[in-house]
PDB file of C-alpha atoms in Angstrom:
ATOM      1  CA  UNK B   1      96.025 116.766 128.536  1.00 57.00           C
ATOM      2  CA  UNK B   2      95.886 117.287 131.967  1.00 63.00           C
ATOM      3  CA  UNK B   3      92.628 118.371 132.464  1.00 59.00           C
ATOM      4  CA  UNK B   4      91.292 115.208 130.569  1.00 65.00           C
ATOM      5  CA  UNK B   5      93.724 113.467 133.081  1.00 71.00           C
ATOM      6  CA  UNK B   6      92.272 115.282 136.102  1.00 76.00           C
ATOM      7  CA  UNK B   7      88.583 114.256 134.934  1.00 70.00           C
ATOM      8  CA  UNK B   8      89.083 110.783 134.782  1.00 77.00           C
ATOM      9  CA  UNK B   9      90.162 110.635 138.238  1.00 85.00           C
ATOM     10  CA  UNK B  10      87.555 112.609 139.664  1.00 88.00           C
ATOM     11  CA  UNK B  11      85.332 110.462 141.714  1.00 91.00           C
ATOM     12  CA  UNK B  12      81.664 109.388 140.500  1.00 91.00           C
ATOM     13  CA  UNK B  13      78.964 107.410 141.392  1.00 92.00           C
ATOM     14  CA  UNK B  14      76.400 105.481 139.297  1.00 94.00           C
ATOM     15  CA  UNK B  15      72.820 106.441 140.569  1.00 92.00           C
ATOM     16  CA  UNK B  16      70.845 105.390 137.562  1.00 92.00           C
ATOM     17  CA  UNK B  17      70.552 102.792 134.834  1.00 95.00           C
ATOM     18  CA  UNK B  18      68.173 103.386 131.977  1.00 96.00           C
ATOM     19  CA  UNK B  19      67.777 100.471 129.180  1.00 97.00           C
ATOM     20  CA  UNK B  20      66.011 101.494 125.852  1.00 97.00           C
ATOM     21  CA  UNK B  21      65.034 100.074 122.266  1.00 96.00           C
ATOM     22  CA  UNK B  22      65.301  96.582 124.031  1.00 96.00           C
ATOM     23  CA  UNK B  23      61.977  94.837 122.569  1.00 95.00           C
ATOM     24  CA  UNK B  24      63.584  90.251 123.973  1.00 94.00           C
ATOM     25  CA  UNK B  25      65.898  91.217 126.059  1.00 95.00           C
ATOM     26  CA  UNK B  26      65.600  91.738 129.669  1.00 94.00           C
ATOM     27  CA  UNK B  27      66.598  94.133 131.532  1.00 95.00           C
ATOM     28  CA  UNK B  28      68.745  91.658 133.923  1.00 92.00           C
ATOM     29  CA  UNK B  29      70.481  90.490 130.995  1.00 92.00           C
ATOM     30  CA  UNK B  30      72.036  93.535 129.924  1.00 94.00           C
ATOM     31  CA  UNK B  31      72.987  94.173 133.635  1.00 93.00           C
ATOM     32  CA  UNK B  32      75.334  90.997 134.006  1.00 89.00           C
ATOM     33  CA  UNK B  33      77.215  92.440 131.356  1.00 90.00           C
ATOM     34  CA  UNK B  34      77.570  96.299 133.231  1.00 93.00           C
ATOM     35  CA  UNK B  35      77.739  95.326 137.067  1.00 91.00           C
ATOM     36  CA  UNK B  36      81.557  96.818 136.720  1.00 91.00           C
ATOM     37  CA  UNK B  37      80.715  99.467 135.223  1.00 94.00           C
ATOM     38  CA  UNK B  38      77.598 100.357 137.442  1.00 94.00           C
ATOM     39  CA  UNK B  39      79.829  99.819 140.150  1.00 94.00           C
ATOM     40  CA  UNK B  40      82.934 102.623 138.820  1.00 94.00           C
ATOM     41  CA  UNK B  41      83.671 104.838 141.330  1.00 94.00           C
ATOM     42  CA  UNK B  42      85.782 107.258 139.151  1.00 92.00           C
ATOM     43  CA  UNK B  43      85.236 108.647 135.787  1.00 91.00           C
ATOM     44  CA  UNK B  44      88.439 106.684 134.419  1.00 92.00           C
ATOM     45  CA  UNK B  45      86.918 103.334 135.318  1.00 94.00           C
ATOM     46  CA  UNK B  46      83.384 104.476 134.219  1.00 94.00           C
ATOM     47  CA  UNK B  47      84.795 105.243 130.343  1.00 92.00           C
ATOM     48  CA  UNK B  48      87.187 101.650 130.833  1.00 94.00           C
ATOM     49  CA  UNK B  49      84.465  99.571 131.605  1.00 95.00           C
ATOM     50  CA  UNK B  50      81.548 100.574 129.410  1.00 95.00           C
ATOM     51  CA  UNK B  51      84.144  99.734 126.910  1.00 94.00           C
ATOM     52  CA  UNK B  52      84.253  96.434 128.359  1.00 92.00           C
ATOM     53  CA  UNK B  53      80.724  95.977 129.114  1.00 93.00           C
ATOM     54  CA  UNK B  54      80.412  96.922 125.370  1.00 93.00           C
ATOM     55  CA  UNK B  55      82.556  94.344 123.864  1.00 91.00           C
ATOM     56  CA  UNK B  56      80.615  91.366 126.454  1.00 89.00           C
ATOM     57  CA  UNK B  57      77.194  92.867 124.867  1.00 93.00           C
ATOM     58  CA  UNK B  58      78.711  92.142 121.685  1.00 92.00           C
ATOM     59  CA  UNK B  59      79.648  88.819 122.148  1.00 87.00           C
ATOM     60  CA  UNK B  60      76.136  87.790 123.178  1.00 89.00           C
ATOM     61  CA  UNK B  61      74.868  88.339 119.864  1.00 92.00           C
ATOM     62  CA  UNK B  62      72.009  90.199 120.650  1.00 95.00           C
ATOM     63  CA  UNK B  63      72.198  93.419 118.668  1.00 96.00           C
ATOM     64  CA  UNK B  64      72.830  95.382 116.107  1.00 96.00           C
ATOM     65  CA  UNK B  65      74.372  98.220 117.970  1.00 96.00           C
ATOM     66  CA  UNK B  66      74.843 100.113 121.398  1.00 96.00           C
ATOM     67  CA  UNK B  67      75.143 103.399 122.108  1.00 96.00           C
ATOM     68  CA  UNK B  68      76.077 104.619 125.839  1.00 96.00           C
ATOM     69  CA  UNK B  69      74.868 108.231 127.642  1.00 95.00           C
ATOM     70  CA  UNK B  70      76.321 109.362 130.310  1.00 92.00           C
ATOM     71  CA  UNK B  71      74.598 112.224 132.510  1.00 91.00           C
ATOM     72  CA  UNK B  72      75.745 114.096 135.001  1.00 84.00           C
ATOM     73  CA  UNK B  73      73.523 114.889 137.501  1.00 75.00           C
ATOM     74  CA  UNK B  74      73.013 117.451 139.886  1.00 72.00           C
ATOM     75  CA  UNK B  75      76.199 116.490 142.451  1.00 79.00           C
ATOM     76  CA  UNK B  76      79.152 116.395 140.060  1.00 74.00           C
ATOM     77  CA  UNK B  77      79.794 112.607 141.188  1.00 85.00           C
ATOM     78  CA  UNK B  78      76.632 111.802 140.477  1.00 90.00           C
ATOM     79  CA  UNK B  79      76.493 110.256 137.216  1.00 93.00           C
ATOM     80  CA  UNK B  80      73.364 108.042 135.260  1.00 94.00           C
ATOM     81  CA  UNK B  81      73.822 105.644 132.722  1.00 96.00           C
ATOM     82  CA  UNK B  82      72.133 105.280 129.911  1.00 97.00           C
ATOM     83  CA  UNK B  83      72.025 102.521 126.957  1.00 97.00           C
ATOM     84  CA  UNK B  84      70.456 102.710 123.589  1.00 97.00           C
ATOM     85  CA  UNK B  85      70.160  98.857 121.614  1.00 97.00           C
ATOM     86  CA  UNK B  86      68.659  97.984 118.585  1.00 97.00           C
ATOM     87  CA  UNK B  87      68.240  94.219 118.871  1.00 97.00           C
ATOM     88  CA  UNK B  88      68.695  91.425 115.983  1.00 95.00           C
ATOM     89  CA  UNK B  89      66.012  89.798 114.816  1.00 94.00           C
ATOM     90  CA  UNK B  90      65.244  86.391 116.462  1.00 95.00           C
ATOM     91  CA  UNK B  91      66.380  84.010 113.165  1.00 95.00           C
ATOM     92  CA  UNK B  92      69.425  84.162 110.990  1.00 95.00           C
ATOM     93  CA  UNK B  93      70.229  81.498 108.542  1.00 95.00           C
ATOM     94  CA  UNK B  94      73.304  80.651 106.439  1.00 96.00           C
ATOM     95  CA  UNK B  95      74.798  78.956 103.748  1.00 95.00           C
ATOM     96  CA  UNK B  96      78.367  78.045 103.046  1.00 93.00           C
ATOM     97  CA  UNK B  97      80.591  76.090 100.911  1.00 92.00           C
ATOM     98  CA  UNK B  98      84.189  74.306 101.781  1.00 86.00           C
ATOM     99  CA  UNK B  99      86.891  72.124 100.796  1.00 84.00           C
ATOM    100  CA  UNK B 100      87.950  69.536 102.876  1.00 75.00           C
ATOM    101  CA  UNK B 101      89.594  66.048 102.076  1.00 71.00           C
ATOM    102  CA  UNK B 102      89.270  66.692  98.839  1.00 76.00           C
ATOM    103  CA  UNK B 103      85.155  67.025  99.181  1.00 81.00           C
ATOM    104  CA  UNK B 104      83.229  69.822  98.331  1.00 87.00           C
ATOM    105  CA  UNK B 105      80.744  70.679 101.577  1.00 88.00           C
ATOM    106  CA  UNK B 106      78.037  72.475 101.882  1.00 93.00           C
ATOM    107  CA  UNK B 107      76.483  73.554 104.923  1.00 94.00           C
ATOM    108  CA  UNK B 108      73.347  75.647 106.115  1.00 95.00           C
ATOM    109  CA  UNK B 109      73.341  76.827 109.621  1.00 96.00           C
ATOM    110  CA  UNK B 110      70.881  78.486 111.433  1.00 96.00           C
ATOM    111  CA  UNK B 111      70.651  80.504 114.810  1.00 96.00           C
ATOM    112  CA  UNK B 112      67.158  81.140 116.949  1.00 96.00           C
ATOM    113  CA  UNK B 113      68.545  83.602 119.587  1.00 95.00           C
ATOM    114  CA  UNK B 114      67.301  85.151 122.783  1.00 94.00           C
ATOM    115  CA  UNK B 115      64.044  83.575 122.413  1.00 91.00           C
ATOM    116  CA  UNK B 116      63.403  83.532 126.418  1.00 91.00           C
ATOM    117  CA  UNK B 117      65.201  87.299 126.618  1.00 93.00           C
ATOM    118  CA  UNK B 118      67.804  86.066 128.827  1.00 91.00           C
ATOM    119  CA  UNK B 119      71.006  85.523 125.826  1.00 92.00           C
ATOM    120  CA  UNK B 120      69.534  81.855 124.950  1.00 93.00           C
ATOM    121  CA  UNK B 121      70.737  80.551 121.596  1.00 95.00           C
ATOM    122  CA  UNK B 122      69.489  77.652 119.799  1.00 96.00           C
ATOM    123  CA  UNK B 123      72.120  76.706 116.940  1.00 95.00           C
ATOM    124  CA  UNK B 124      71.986  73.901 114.124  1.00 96.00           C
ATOM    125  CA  UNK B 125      73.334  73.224 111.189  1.00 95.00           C
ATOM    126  CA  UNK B 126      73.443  70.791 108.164  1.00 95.00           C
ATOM    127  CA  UNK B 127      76.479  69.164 106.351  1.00 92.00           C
ATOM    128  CA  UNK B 128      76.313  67.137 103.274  1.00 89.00           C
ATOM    129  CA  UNK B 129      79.022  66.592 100.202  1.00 88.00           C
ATOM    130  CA  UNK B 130      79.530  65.375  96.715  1.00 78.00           C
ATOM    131  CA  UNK B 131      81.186  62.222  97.883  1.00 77.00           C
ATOM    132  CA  UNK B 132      77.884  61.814 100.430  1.00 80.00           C
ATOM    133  CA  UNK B 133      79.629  62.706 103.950  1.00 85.00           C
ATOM    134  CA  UNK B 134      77.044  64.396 105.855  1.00 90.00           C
ATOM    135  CA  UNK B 135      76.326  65.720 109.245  1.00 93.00           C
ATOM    136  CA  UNK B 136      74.444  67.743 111.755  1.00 94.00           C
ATOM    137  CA  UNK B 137      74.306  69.630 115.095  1.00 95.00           C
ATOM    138  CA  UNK B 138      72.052  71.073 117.902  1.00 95.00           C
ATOM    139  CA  UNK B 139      73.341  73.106 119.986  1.00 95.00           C
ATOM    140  CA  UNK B 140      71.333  74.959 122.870  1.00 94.00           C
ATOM    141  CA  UNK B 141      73.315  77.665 124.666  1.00 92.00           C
ATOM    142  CA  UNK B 142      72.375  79.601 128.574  1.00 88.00           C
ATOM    143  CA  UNK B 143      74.465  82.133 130.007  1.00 85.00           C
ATOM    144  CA  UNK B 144      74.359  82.812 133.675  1.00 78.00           C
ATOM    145  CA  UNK B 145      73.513  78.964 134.656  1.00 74.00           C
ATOM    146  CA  UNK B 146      75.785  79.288 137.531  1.00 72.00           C
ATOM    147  CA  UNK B 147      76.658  82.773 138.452  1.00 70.00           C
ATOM    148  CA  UNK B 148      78.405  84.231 135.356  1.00 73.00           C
ATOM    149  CA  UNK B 149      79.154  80.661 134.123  1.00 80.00           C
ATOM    150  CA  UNK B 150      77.968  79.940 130.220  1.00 85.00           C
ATOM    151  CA  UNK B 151      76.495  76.260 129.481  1.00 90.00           C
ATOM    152  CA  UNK B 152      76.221  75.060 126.188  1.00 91.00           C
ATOM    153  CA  UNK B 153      75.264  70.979 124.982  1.00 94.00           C
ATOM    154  CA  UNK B 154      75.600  70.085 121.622  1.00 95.00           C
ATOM    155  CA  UNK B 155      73.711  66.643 120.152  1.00 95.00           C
ATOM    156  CA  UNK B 156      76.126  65.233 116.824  1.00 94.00           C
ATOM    157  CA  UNK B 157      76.218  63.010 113.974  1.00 94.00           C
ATOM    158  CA  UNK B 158      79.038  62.666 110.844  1.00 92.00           C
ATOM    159  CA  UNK B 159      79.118  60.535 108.523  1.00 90.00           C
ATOM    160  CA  UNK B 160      82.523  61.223 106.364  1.00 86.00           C
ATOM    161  CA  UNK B 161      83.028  59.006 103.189  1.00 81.00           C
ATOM    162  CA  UNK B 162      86.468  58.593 101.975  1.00 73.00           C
ATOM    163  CA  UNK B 163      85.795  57.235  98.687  1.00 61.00           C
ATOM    164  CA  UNK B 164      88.668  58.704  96.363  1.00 63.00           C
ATOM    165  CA  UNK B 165      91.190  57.187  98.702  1.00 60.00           C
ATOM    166  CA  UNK B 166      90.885  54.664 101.707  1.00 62.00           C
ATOM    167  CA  UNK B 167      87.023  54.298 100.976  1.00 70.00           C
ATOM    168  CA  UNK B 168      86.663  53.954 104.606  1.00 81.00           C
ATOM    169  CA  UNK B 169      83.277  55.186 106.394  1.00 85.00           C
ATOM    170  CA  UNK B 170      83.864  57.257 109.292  1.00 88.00           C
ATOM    171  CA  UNK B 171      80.431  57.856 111.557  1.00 91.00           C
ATOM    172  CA  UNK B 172      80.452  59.616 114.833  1.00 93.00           C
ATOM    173  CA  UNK B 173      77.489  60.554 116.856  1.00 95.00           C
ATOM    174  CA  UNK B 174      77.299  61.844 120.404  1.00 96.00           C
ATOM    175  CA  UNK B 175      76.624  64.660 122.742  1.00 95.00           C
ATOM    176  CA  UNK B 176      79.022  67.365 124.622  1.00 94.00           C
ATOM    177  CA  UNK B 177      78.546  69.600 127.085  1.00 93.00           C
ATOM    178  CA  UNK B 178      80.714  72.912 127.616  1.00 90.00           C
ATOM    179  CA  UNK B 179      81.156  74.928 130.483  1.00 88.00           C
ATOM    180  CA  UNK B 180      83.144  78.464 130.250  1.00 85.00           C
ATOM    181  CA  UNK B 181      82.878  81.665 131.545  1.00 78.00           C
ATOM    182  CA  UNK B 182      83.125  85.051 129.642  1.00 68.00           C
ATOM    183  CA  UNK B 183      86.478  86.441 128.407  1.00 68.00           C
ATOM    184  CA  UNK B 184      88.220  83.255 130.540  1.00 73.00           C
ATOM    185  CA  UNK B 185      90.950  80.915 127.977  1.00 77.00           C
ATOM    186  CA  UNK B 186      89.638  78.060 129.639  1.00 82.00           C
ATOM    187  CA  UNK B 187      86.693  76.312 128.996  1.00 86.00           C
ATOM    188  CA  UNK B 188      85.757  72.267 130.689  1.00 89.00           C
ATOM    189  CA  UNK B 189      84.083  69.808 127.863  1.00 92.00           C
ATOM    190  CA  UNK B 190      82.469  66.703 128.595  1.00 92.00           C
ATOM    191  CA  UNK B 191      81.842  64.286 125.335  1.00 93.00           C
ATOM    192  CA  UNK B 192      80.068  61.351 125.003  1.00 94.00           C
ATOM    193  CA  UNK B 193      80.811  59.917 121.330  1.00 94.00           C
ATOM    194  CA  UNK B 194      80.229  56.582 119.521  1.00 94.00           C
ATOM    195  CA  UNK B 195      82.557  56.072 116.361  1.00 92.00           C
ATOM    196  CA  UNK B 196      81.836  53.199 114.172  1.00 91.00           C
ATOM    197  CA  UNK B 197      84.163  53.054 111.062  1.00 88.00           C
ATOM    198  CA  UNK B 198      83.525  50.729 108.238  1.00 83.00           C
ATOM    199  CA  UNK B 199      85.606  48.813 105.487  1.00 78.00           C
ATOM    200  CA  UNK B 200      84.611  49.654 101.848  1.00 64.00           C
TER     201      UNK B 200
END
């Protein structure tokens, strides 16, 4: 009660950061994610924003798990940091089937991540369905373009077949470009897309 309550307002200060089981990812990385954090000056805001800096790690997509350390050190403000990660492995791929329009889709996706060590993705995937609609995407992905900004452009084609009702032809090809930043609602999108649609 009030002795947990008296520790987390006890002052601290972050002398040490100590990254481990990272085998990709940088070093640099990981700190974009924890400059709050590094930065707490009492114990209260240490515990809030390691949670925090836990839930960004997560959304990079970069491992498996984390596990935080704290240490105390030999002034009782003086505090070091220190982060256990066991990364994902560099390829995942994916299969999965929907309904939609009536069509039976299938799609395989697949994700290269982190391949320079700084949170790069490389995404594609593959539609294609019993009434012949098809499609595909390329999407490469950089965070920390522009300070903590995230870029991601995406390259496009569909093809969607209506052929058990209008049998119109419905093709769409372009690129977009996204720029967001972490945890923010808002995100700008610029698209560039040609549609050609064709009588049966």
């Amino acid at each position: 009660g009030s002795a947990d309550a008296k520790l987390l307002q006890r002052p601290c200060k972050v002398e040490g950061f100590e990254l481990l089981g990272n085998v990709r990812t940088k070093k640099e990385t990981v700190e974009q994610e924890l400059k709050s954090a590094l930065q707490s000056q009492t114990y209260g805001e240490l515990a809030n924003n390691l949670s925090l800096a836990r839930s960004r790690l997560d959304e990079l997509d970069l491992f498996r798990s984390t596990t935080f350390e704290v240490d105390v050190g030999a002034r009782s403000d003086a505090v070091g940091v220190k982060l256990l990660v066991e990364e994902k492995g560099p390829y995942t791929l994916s299969q999965n089937t929907t309904v939609a329009g009536g069509e039976v889709l299938m799609e395989l996706a697949w994700i290269w991540r982190n391949f320079g060590g700084s949170a790069e993705h490389v995404r594609g995937n593959v539609k294609f369905g019993h009434e012949k609609s098809n499609g595909f995407s390329i999407g490469v992905a950089k965070p920390y373009v522009i300070d903590n900004y995230k870029v991601q452009g995406n390259i496009f084609h569909t093809s969607k077949n209506f052929i058990n009702s209008s049998g119109f032809n419905d093709q769409r090809q372009g690129v977009s470009i996204n720029f967001n930043r972490p945890h923010s609602p808002h995100t700008f999108t610029l698209e560039l897309c040609k549609r050609v649609v064709k009588d049966p």
